[in-house]
Amino acid sequence: MTKPTPKARPKQKTPHKRYFDTEKATDNDDGGLERVQVRRKSQQNFVGDFIKMQTKTKKTPAFVRKAPKKPTAEPADPAEPQPKKNPIPQELMDKYSRGEKVQPKGVKTRHFKEQQTRKEVYLEYATEQAARTELLLQEVPGQLEPDEGETTAELRQAEIAGLVDLQSAAKHFSLSMEHGPYQLRYTKNGRHLLLGGRRGHVAAFDWVTKRLHCEFNAMESVEDVQWLHVPTMYAVAQKSWVYIYDKKGTELHCIKRLSRVNRLDFLPYHFLLAAGNTAGYASWLDVSIGELVGNFNTGLGDIRLLRHNPSNGVLCIGGGRGVVSMWSPKVREPLAKLLCHSTAMTALTVDPKGQHLVTAGLDRAVKVWDIRMLVQDKPLTHFQLRLPANELDVSQRGMLALSQGTYLETYADLLSGGGTADYQKLPYLRQRCDAFVHGLRFCPYEDVLGVATAKGFQSLLVPGSGEPNFDAMEDNPYETSKQRREHEVHALLEKIPPELITLDPHEITGVDAPTLQEKIDAKRRLFHVKAPRIDMKSRHKMKGRGGSAKAARNKQIVKDAKRKEFIAEVRQAKASVFKEHGAKVAKPKTKAARSVLDRFKPKPPKKRKA
């Protein structure tokens, strides 16, 4: 058996030339391969010619227009501030501006200068963000614009309801009821309506959908009604006491400490129910804890005119002498008094922004006051009417509504003035009611004016009266029950204590530093201070331990010691005052100590008698 011959090994193939290998000719051999080291691009030194590739360009059709070349912008100087991408109009910036910048020139230390500069940057950013929120406000307030030769006062409610859309026209309605005269209140978000008749009729309903919540007869006279912090609770001032009911008409509380109440008002940020009764007592009830925060006699007699200032929570009460007094629950004296009319007042209201006070009196005058500047004794606007105005109210957009008996007028601007006696300034709208008007209220966030008369209720359309955009975190007309509960909890956590109700709420953020006049008066009082009276009660001792003479002597010793301490303190204070003002304090003359050698000194000459 023969073995197979082994296969021969394959010959080694010559390596192929690669892109990084070059052929190098030498003298010893015909040629060889040498490895080329690959370098980075930054280290390569290219030597050679560039090959230009010519490509066929497509011809553009004739109908295609070439876009013009944009001019190349010059390089901007880095020192100059570059303009913002979306600039804000200056009008919006002025609208939300908080005033001129504070110049850090007079600030002494560098730390406070930087702090003030940083604060101005924050304020500028806040102003810019507030101005940018205008983009989210989609609704625009509207108003009636008459043609040439026409006036808006000629339009009637039936004509206005025919010109608007169906949803807005449904907001114009009237209710005929037999238990009047009536009082009305809208909720803070403007969704629910509460009516109270003098003969005991009480009704609460959603006036937009006309859905009735409850309706009952209290079987006694009803003076006033008022919603509380949620639309499920309201207060009714009945003949003797104030009662609180829920949404279904169930009685929750009877507050007997509020008796014979004529007017009710509610402070939503303080959770205070304010009341004024026939005896002249002003009362504040904290509905969150059920306690009276303040209750004292104002001395104004029967309180029929009562409104609160939404900006600071101060209660404005009108009297029969034409004086408006402003009250706080923690101060037993009025914070301020304003003489508005020379006769008795008939109506009183405060605008929703808390800037203007509108009053009316028997002198047939209507006056608008700036309650931020009570130093001025002149009203901003003063106009006369044919009859005294018995009801007043101001809308969110600054419209003024007033009634004279059964006649109703609305003015587009609060400060424009003009009445029925002035034919140059006609009102915005006029309306004749079927009975005497006993209540007027503008509905928040709606172009609606609610009118309560002796025979029922009327809902009138006033285009442009309500604020078109609402803040859902503050007042939401479309809130659900869950949102309402969340809002109630947040409002309770952010409740403002009644001690902070003052005329100027910004005083709390400042420092109470004494004025120059107060410092001068304090220094003057130092020279007329009497020693305080000291009442010392000696300790009772057993019989025989001490007599009355010894006790009287000890008492006199203590009084003398206290008096000497007081005199020393007064002298020290007077000396510090003289030293501060550079006055020379007279030093008492001290006699030199006598010596044995004084007998050798010459004697002073004796004064001769004249």
mmCIF file of N, CA and C in Angstrom, residues 150-266:
data_model
loop_
_atom_site.group_PDB
_atom_site.id
_atom_site.type_symbol
_atom_site.label_atom_id
_atom_site.label_comp_id
_atom_site.label_asym_id
_atom_site.label_seq_id
_atom_site.Cartn_x
_atom_site.Cartn_y
_atom_site.Cartn_z
ATOM 1 N N GLU A 150 -77.256 109.710 16.063
ATOM 2 C CA GLU A 150 -77.930 108.835 17.011
ATOM 3 C C GLU A 150 -77.196 108.842 18.344
ATOM 4 N N THR A 151 -77.895 108.449 19.389
ATOM 5 C CA THR A 151 -77.316 108.313 20.719
ATOM 6 C C THR A 151 -77.688 106.953 21.286
ATOM 7 N N THR A 152 -76.813 106.424 22.133
ATOM 8 C CA THR A 152 -77.086 105.116 22.742
ATOM 9 C C THR A 152 -78.215 105.182 23.761
ATOM 10 N N ALA A 153 -78.510 106.385 24.273
ATOM 11 C CA ALA A 153 -79.587 106.521 25.256
ATOM 12 C C ALA A 153 -80.954 106.245 24.643
ATOM 13 N N GLU A 154 -81.061 106.301 23.321
ATOM 14 C CA GLU A 154 -82.343 106.046 22.666
ATOM 15 C C GLU A 154 -82.655 104.561 22.557
ATOM 16 N N LEU A 155 -81.640 103.698 22.684
ATOM 17 C CA LEU A 155 -81.854 102.261 22.540
ATOM 18 C C LEU A 155 -82.591 101.698 23.751
ATOM 19 N N ARG A 156 -83.510 100.780 23.503
ATOM 20 C CA ARG A 156 -84.235 100.091 24.560
ATOM 21 C C ARG A 156 -83.729 98.655 24.678
ATOM 22 N N GLN A 157 -84.108 98.005 25.745
ATOM 23 C CA GLN A 157 -83.598 96.663 26.010
ATOM 24 C C GLN A 157 -84.059 95.653 24.960
ATOM 25 N N ALA A 158 -85.261 95.820 24.434
ATOM 26 C CA ALA A 158 -85.739 94.903 23.398
ATOM 27 C C ALA A 158 -84.905 95.028 22.129
ATOM 28 N N GLU A 159 -84.478 96.248 21.779
ATOM 29 C CA GLU A 159 -83.653 96.443 20.592
ATOM 30 C C GLU A 159 -82.255 95.860 20.801
ATOM 31 N N ILE A 160 -81.691 96.057 22.000
ATOM 32 C CA ILE A 160 -80.350 95.513 22.279
ATOM 33 C C ILE A 160 -80.380 93.986 22.259
ATOM 34 N N ALA A 161 -81.434 93.376 22.832
ATOM 35 C CA ALA A 161 -81.540 91.916 22.845
ATOM 36 C C ALA A 161 -81.696 91.354 21.430
ATOM 37 N N GLY A 162 -82.294 92.119 20.524
ATOM 38 C CA GLY A 162 -82.421 91.660 19.153
ATOM 39 C C GLY A 162 -81.154 91.784 18.346
ATOM 40 N N LEU A 163 -80.204 92.637 18.795
ATOM 41 C CA LEU A 163 -78.967 92.846 18.060
ATOM 42 C C LEU A 163 -77.856 91.885 18.474
ATOM 43 N N VAL A 164 -77.925 91.335 19.685
ATOM 44 C CA VAL A 164 -76.851 90.464 20.180
ATOM 45 C C VAL A 164 -77.165 89.018 19.827
ATOM 46 N N ASP A 165 -76.226 88.106 20.144
ATOM 47 C CA ASP A 165 -76.432 86.686 19.849
ATOM 48 C C ASP A 165 -77.445 86.088 20.809
ATOM 49 N N LEU A 166 -77.866 84.854 20.539
ATOM 50 C CA LEU A 166 -78.922 84.207 21.317
ATOM 51 C C LEU A 166 -78.497 83.951 22.753
ATOM 52 N N GLN A 167 -77.230 83.602 22.956
ATOM 53 C CA GLN A 167 -76.761 83.322 24.316
ATOM 54 C C GLN A 167 -76.795 84.583 25.172
ATOM 55 N N SER A 168 -76.415 85.717 24.595
ATOM 56 C CA SER A 168 -76.465 86.971 25.341
ATOM 57 C C SER A 168 -77.894 87.472 25.495
ATOM 58 N N ALA A 169 -78.731 87.239 24.501
ATOM 59 C CA ALA A 169 -80.118 87.682 24.595
ATOM 60 C C ALA A 169 -80.869 86.931 25.684
ATOM 61 N N ALA A 170 -80.454 85.673 25.987
ATOM 62 C CA ALA A 170 -81.116 84.912 27.046
ATOM 63 C C ALA A 170 -80.831 85.466 28.427
ATOM 64 N N LYS A 171 -79.825 86.325 28.554
ATOM 65 C CA LYS A 171 -79.503 86.931 29.852
ATOM 66 C C LYS A 171 -80.401 88.109 30.192
ATOM 67 N N HIS A 172 -81.239 88.513 29.257
ATOM 68 C CA HIS A 172 -82.219 89.578 29.514
ATOM 69 C C HIS A 172 -83.557 88.932 29.836
ATOM 70 N N PHE A 173 -84.000 89.057 31.094
ATOM 71 C CA PHE A 173 -85.264 88.470 31.517
ATOM 72 C C PHE A 173 -85.781 89.265 32.705
ATOM 73 N N SER A 174 -86.994 88.973 33.113
ATOM 74 C CA SER A 174 -87.616 89.633 34.264
ATOM 75 C C SER A 174 -88.449 88.619 35.027
ATOM 76 N N LEU A 175 -88.519 88.810 36.341
ATOM 77 C CA LEU A 175 -89.284 87.943 37.226
ATOM 78 C C LEU A 175 -90.304 88.785 37.983
ATOM 79 N N SER A 176 -91.559 88.373 37.937
ATOM 80 C CA SER A 176 -92.630 89.069 38.659
ATOM 81 C C SER A 176 -92.937 88.291 39.926
ATOM 82 N N MET A 177 -92.784 88.940 41.083
ATOM 83 C CA MET A 177 -92.997 88.294 42.375
ATOM 84 C C MET A 177 -93.804 89.219 43.270
ATOM 85 N N GLU A 178 -94.464 88.631 44.234
ATOM 86 C CA GLU A 178 -95.450 89.377 45.024
ATOM 87 C C GLU A 178 -94.976 89.713 46.433
ATOM 88 N N HIS A 179 -93.779 89.299 46.806
ATOM 89 C CA HIS A 179 -93.349 89.466 48.197
ATOM 90 C C HIS A 179 -92.283 90.547 48.336
ATOM 91 N N GLY A 180 -92.310 91.570 47.479
ATOM 92 C CA GLY A 180 -91.323 92.632 47.501
ATOM 93 C C GLY A 180 -91.583 93.660 48.579
ATOM 94 N N PRO A 181 -90.742 94.694 48.654
ATOM 95 C CA PRO A 181 -89.576 94.985 47.795
ATOM 96 C C PRO A 181 -88.415 94.012 48.048
ATOM 97 N N TYR A 182 -87.563 93.843 47.016
ATOM 98 C CA TYR A 182 -86.532 92.818 47.027
ATOM 99 C C TYR A 182 -85.133 93.432 47.146
ATOM 100 N N GLN A 183 -84.220 92.599 47.683
ATOM 101 C CA GLN A 183 -82.783 92.863 47.692
ATOM 102 C C GLN A 183 -82.086 91.743 46.932
ATOM 103 N N LEU A 184 -80.971 92.050 46.254
ATOM 104 C CA LEU A 184 -80.289 91.034 45.440
ATOM 105 C C LEU A 184 -78.800 91.038 45.720
ATOM 106 N N ARG A 185 -78.156 89.901 45.466
ATOM 107 C CA ARG A 185 -76.705 89.758 45.536
ATOM 108 C C ARG A 185 -76.255 88.734 44.499
ATOM 109 N N TYR A 186 -75.138 89.047 43.820
ATOM 110 C CA TYR A 186 -74.463 88.100 42.947
ATOM 111 C C TYR A 186 -73.267 87.505 43.699
ATOM 112 N N THR A 187 -72.885 86.283 43.331
ATOM 113 C CA THR A 187 -71.671 85.699 43.902
ATOM 114 C C THR A 187 -70.444 86.398 43.337
ATOM 115 N N LYS A 188 -69.293 86.099 43.914
ATOM 116 C CA LYS A 188 -68.057 86.766 43.510
ATOM 117 C C LYS A 188 -67.664 86.424 42.078
ATOM 118 N N ASN A 189 -68.015 85.217 41.618
ATOM 119 C CA ASN A 189 -67.709 84.837 40.236
ATOM 120 C C ASN A 189 -68.852 85.151 39.281
ATOM 121 N N GLY A 190 -69.966 85.697 39.790
ATOM 122 C CA GLY A 190 -71.055 86.147 38.936
ATOM 123 C C GLY A 190 -71.951 85.054 38.395
ATOM 124 N N ARG A 191 -71.944 83.863 38.957
ATOM 125 C CA ARG A 191 -72.721 82.761 38.401
ATOM 126 C C ARG A 191 -74.074 82.598 39.086
ATOM 127 N N HIS A 192 -74.160 82.853 40.375
ATOM 128 C CA HIS A 192 -75.385 82.584 41.129
ATOM 129 C C HIS A 192 -75.989 83.897 41.630
ATOM 130 N N LEU A 193 -77.319 83.875 41.809
ATOM 131 C CA LEU A 193 -78.083 85.053 42.224
ATOM 132 C C LEU A 193 -78.908 84.710 43.444
ATOM 133 N N LEU A 194 -78.959 85.649 44.400
ATOM 134 C CA LEU A 194 -79.724 85.485 45.640
ATOM 135 C C LEU A 194 -80.700 86.647 45.763
ATOM 136 N N LEU A 195 -81.982 86.329 45.970
ATOM 137 C CA LEU A 195 -83.032 87.329 46.113
ATOM 138 C C LEU A 195 -83.692 87.181 47.471
ATOM 139 N N GLY A 196 -83.986 88.326 48.097
ATOM 140 C CA GLY A 196 -84.674 88.323 49.383
ATOM 141 C C GLY A 196 -85.755 89.376 49.406
ATOM 142 N N GLY A 197 -87.025 88.968 49.650
ATOM 143 C CA GLY A 197 -88.151 89.895 49.697
ATOM 144 C C GLY A 197 -88.461 90.334 51.108
ATOM 145 N N ARG A 198 -88.995 91.532 51.236
ATOM 146 C CA ARG A 198 -89.299 92.075 52.563
ATOM 147 C C ARG A 198 -90.317 91.214 53.303
ATOM 148 N N ARG A 199 -91.182 90.529 52.585
ATOM 149 C CA ARG A 199 -92.233 89.728 53.216
ATOM 150 C C ARG A 199 -91.811 88.289 53.458
ATOM 151 N N GLY A 200 -90.497 87.996 53.429
ATOM 152 C CA GLY A 200 -90.013 86.679 53.836
ATOM 153 C C GLY A 200 -89.625 85.759 52.705
ATOM 154 N N HIS A 201 -89.754 86.170 51.448
ATOM 155 C CA HIS A 201 -89.429 85.297 50.328
ATOM 156 C C HIS A 201 -87.919 85.295 50.092
ATOM 157 N N VAL A 202 -87.289 84.106 50.036
ATOM 158 C CA VAL A 202 -85.861 83.948 49.779
ATOM 159 C C VAL A 202 -85.701 82.925 48.662
ATOM 160 N N ALA A 203 -84.886 83.265 47.639
ATOM 161 C CA ALA A 203 -84.671 82.365 46.500
ATOM 162 C C ALA A 203 -83.223 82.452 46.071
ATOM 163 N N ALA A 204 -82.616 81.303 45.772
ATOM 164 C CA ALA A 204 -81.246 81.215 45.274
ATOM 165 C C ALA A 204 -81.252 80.338 44.034
ATOM 166 N N PHE A 205 -80.616 80.792 42.948
ATOM 167 C CA PHE A 205 -80.619 80.020 41.709
ATOM 168 C C PHE A 205 -79.441 80.426 40.843
ATOM 169 N N ASP A 206 -79.135 79.553 39.879
ATOM 170 C CA ASP A 206 -78.128 79.816 38.851
ATOM 171 C C ASP A 206 -78.822 80.600 37.750
ATOM 172 N N TRP A 207 -78.551 81.892 37.679
ATOM 173 C CA TRP A 207 -79.328 82.748 36.785
ATOM 174 C C TRP A 207 -78.950 82.548 35.309
ATOM 175 N N VAL A 208 -77.792 81.919 35.031
ATOM 176 C CA VAL A 208 -77.396 81.688 33.643
ATOM 177 C C VAL A 208 -78.213 80.539 33.053
ATOM 178 N N THR A 209 -78.280 79.419 33.785
ATOM 179 C CA THR A 209 -79.040 78.260 33.305
ATOM 180 C C THR A 209 -80.477 78.256 33.822
ATOM 181 N N LYS A 210 -80.836 79.234 34.686
ATOM 182 C CA LYS A 210 -82.182 79.348 35.292
ATOM 183 C C LYS A 210 -82.516 78.123 36.141
ATOM 184 N N ARG A 211 -81.506 77.538 36.755
ATOM 185 C CA ARG A 211 -81.716 76.366 37.603
ATOM 186 C C ARG A 211 -81.888 76.815 39.052
ATOM 187 N N LEU A 212 -83.013 76.464 39.650
ATOM 188 C CA LEU A 212 -83.345 76.892 41.010
ATOM 189 C C LEU A 212 -82.657 76.009 42.030
ATOM 190 N N HIS A 213 -81.941 76.631 42.986
ATOM 191 C CA HIS A 213 -81.314 75.875 44.074
ATOM 192 C C HIS A 213 -82.305 75.655 45.220
ATOM 193 N N CYS A 214 -82.922 76.733 45.676
ATOM 194 C CA CYS A 214 -83.894 76.627 46.761
ATOM 195 C C CYS A 214 -84.794 77.849 46.748
ATOM 196 N N GLU A 215 -85.955 77.682 47.348
ATOM 197 C CA GLU A 215 -86.917 78.778 47.475
ATOM 198 C C GLU A 215 -87.801 78.484 48.664
ATOM 199 N N PHE A 216 -87.909 79.439 49.590
ATOM 200 C CA PHE A 216 -88.726 79.228 50.784
ATOM 201 C C PHE A 216 -89.173 80.576 51.325
ATOM 202 N N ASN A 217 -90.075 80.526 52.280
ATOM 203 C CA ASN A 217 -90.572 81.719 52.953
ATOM 204 C C ASN A 217 -90.149 81.640 54.410
ATOM 205 N N ALA A 218 -89.423 82.659 54.878
ATOM 206 C CA ALA A 218 -88.899 82.665 56.248
ATOM 207 C C ALA A 218 -89.968 82.975 57.288
ATOM 208 N N MET A 219 -91.180 83.344 56.869
ATOM 209 C CA MET A 219 -92.312 83.645 57.754
ATOM 210 C C MET A 219 -92.057 84.844 58.658
ATOM 211 N N GLU A 220 -91.088 85.689 58.297
ATOM 212 C CA GLU A 220 -90.889 86.974 58.955
ATOM 213 C C GLU A 220 -90.147 87.879 57.981
ATOM 214 N N SER A 221 -90.078 89.147 58.287
ATOM 215 C CA SER A 221 -89.522 90.124 57.352
ATOM 216 C C SER A 221 -88.032 89.870 57.122
ATOM 217 N N VAL A 222 -87.600 90.101 55.897
ATOM 218 C CA VAL A 222 -86.198 89.945 55.502
ATOM 219 C C VAL A 222 -85.677 91.324 55.103
ATOM 220 N N GLU A 223 -84.624 91.765 55.811
ATOM 221 C CA GLU A 223 -84.067 93.089 55.556
ATOM 222 C C GLU A 223 -82.990 93.064 54.470
ATOM 223 N N ASP A 224 -82.118 92.049 54.505
ATOM 224 C CA ASP A 224 -81.025 91.993 53.545
ATOM 225 C C ASP A 224 -80.529 90.551 53.427
ATOM 226 N N VAL A 225 -79.844 90.262 52.309
ATOM 227 C CA VAL A 225 -79.260 88.944 52.060
ATOM 228 C C VAL A 225 -77.822 89.127 51.606
ATOM 229 N N GLN A 226 -76.993 88.087 51.800
ATOM 230 C CA GLN A 226 -75.586 88.185 51.432
ATOM 231 C C GLN A 226 -74.989 86.791 51.254
ATOM 232 N N TRP A 227 -74.290 86.578 50.116
ATOM 233 C CA TRP A 227 -73.533 85.343 49.911
ATOM 234 C C TRP A 227 -72.301 85.341 50.816
ATOM 235 N N LEU A 228 -71.860 84.141 51.210
ATOM 236 C CA LEU A 228 -70.629 83.996 51.990
ATOM 237 C C LEU A 228 -69.494 83.590 51.052
ATOM 238 N N HIS A 229 -68.433 82.953 51.575
ATOM 239 C CA HIS A 229 -67.227 82.702 50.794
ATOM 240 C C HIS A 229 -67.431 81.640 49.718
ATOM 241 N N VAL A 230 -68.483 80.838 49.804
ATOM 242 C CA VAL A 230 -68.777 79.815 48.802
ATOM 243 C C VAL A 230 -70.229 79.992 48.359
ATOM 244 N N PRO A 231 -70.565 79.568 47.126
ATOM 245 C CA PRO A 231 -71.957 79.713 46.664
ATOM 246 C C PRO A 231 -72.914 78.687 47.240
ATOM 247 N N THR A 232 -72.521 77.957 48.265
ATOM 248 C CA THR A 232 -73.405 77.002 48.929
ATOM 249 C C THR A 232 -73.882 77.495 50.286
ATOM 250 N N MET A 233 -73.472 78.704 50.698
ATOM 251 C CA MET A 233 -73.881 79.263 51.983
ATOM 252 C C MET A 233 -74.190 80.742 51.800
ATOM 253 N N TYR A 234 -75.226 81.192 52.483
ATOM 254 C CA TYR A 234 -75.586 82.616 52.432
ATOM 255 C C TYR A 234 -76.250 83.002 53.753
ATOM 256 N N ALA A 235 -76.184 84.301 54.045
ATOM 257 C CA ALA A 235 -76.741 84.847 55.288
ATOM 258 C C ALA A 235 -77.971 85.685 54.960
ATOM 259 N N VAL A 236 -78.972 85.627 55.835
ATOM 260 C CA VAL A 236 -80.220 86.372 55.673
ATOM 261 C C VAL A 236 -80.469 87.148 56.959
ATOM 262 N N ALA A 237 -80.584 88.481 56.828
ATOM 263 C CA ALA A 237 -80.888 89.329 57.978
ATOM 264 C C ALA A 237 -82.403 89.406 58.124
ATOM 265 N N GLN A 238 -82.940 88.666 59.087
ATOM 266 C CA GLN A 238 -84.386 88.629 59.299
ATOM 267 C C GLN A 238 -84.788 89.626 60.383
ATOM 268 N N LYS A 239 -85.993 89.539 60.835
ATOM 269 C CA LYS A 239 -86.553 90.567 61.713
ATOM 270 C C LYS A 239 -85.746 90.730 62.997
ATOM 271 N N SER A 240 -85.409 89.623 63.656
ATOM 272 C CA SER A 240 -84.728 89.698 64.948
ATOM 273 C C SER A 240 -83.244 89.405 64.833
ATOM 274 N N TRP A 241 -82.877 88.298 64.153
ATOM 275 C CA TRP A 241 -81.495 87.858 64.133
ATOM 276 C C TRP A 241 -81.047 87.561 62.707
ATOM 277 N N VAL A 242 -79.795 87.154 62.597
ATOM 278 C CA VAL A 242 -79.214 86.782 61.304
ATOM 279 C C VAL A 242 -79.131 85.262 61.241
ATOM 280 N N TYR A 243 -79.625 84.701 60.130
ATOM 281 C CA TYR A 243 -79.623 83.258 59.929
ATOM 282 C C TYR A 243 -78.714 82.918 58.754
ATOM 283 N N ILE A 244 -78.079 81.744 58.828
ATOM 284 C CA ILE A 244 -77.232 81.233 57.751
ATOM 285 C C ILE A 244 -77.857 79.953 57.211
ATOM 286 N N TYR A 245 -78.052 79.928 55.876
ATOM 287 C CA TYR A 245 -78.666 78.788 55.206
ATOM 288 C C TYR A 245 -77.670 78.195 54.215
ATOM 289 N N ASP A 246 -77.931 76.927 53.840
ATOM 290 C CA ASP A 246 -77.112 76.294 52.820
ATOM 291 C C ASP A 246 -77.815 76.400 51.464
ATOM 292 N N LYS A 247 -77.249 75.727 50.470
ATOM 293 C CA LYS A 247 -77.741 75.844 49.094
ATOM 294 C C LYS A 247 -79.149 75.278 48.929
ATOM 295 N N LYS A 248 -79.513 74.324 49.794
ATOM 296 C CA LYS A 248 -80.821 73.693 49.684
ATOM 297 C C LYS A 248 -81.876 74.341 50.570
ATOM 298 N N GLY A 249 -81.503 75.426 51.260
ATOM 299 C CA GLY A 249 -82.462 76.118 52.107
ATOM 300 C C GLY A 249 -82.536 75.606 53.521
ATOM 301 N N THR A 250 -81.594 74.779 53.937
ATOM 302 C CA THR A 250 -81.573 74.257 55.307
ATOM 303 C C THR A 250 -80.897 75.259 56.234
ATOM 304 N N GLU A 251 -81.503 75.515 57.372
ATOM 305 C CA GLU A 251 -80.933 76.470 58.335
ATOM 306 C C GLU A 251 -79.729 75.835 59.029
ATOM 307 N N LEU A 252 -78.584 76.527 58.946
ATOM 308 C CA LEU A 252 -77.348 76.030 59.553
ATOM 309 C C LEU A 252 -77.067 76.684 60.894
ATOM 310 N N HIS A 253 -77.239 78.003 60.983
ATOM 311 C CA HIS A 253 -76.904 78.732 62.208
ATOM 312 C C HIS A 253 -77.922 79.852 62.417
ATOM 313 N N CYS A 254 -78.078 80.197 63.679
ATOM 314 C CA CYS A 254 -78.848 81.379 64.077
ATOM 315 C C CYS A 254 -77.947 82.223 64.966
ATOM 316 N N ILE A 255 -77.551 83.387 64.478
ATOM 317 C CA ILE A 255 -76.594 84.251 65.185
ATOM 318 C C ILE A 255 -77.390 85.296 65.954
ATOM 319 N N LYS A 256 -77.585 85.050 67.237
ATOM 320 C CA LYS A 256 -78.404 85.951 68.041
ATOM 321 C C LYS A 256 -77.640 87.184 68.507
ATOM 322 N N ARG A 257 -76.311 87.170 68.352
ATOM 323 C CA ARG A 257 -75.546 88.360 68.734
ATOM 324 C C ARG A 257 -75.652 89.451 67.679
ATOM 325 N N LEU A 258 -76.120 89.091 66.498
ATOM 326 C CA LEU A 258 -76.387 90.082 65.456
ATOM 327 C C LEU A 258 -77.899 90.271 65.389
ATOM 328 N N SER A 259 -78.386 91.289 66.073
ATOM 329 C CA SER A 259 -79.833 91.502 66.181
ATOM 330 C C SER A 259 -80.222 92.811 65.499
ATOM 331 N N ARG A 260 -81.434 92.822 64.973
ATOM 332 C CA ARG A 260 -82.021 94.001 64.312
ATOM 333 C C ARG A 260 -81.103 94.565 63.228
ATOM 334 N N VAL A 261 -80.610 93.679 62.389
ATOM 335 C CA VAL A 261 -79.639 94.078 61.359
ATOM 336 C C VAL A 261 -80.377 94.622 60.140
ATOM 337 N N ASN A 262 -79.858 95.761 59.604
ATOM 338 C CA ASN A 262 -80.432 96.364 58.401
ATOM 339 C C ASN A 262 -79.631 96.031 57.145
ATOM 340 N N ARG A 263 -78.288 96.033 57.253
ATOM 341 C CA ARG A 263 -77.437 95.837 56.086
ATOM 342 C C ARG A 263 -76.359 94.792 56.379
ATOM 343 N N LEU A 264 -76.044 94.008 55.340
ATOM 344 C CA LEU A 264 -75.010 92.983 55.425
ATOM 345 C C LEU A 264 -73.995 93.191 54.313
ATOM 346 N N ASP A 265 -72.750 92.839 54.608
ATOM 347 C CA ASP A 265 -71.688 92.848 53.596
ATOM 348 C C ASP A 265 -70.664 91.794 53.998
ATOM 349 N N PHE A 266 -69.916 91.299 52.997
ATOM 350 C CA PHE A 266 -68.967 90.219 53.263
ATOM 351 C C PHE A 266 -67.604 90.586 52.706
#
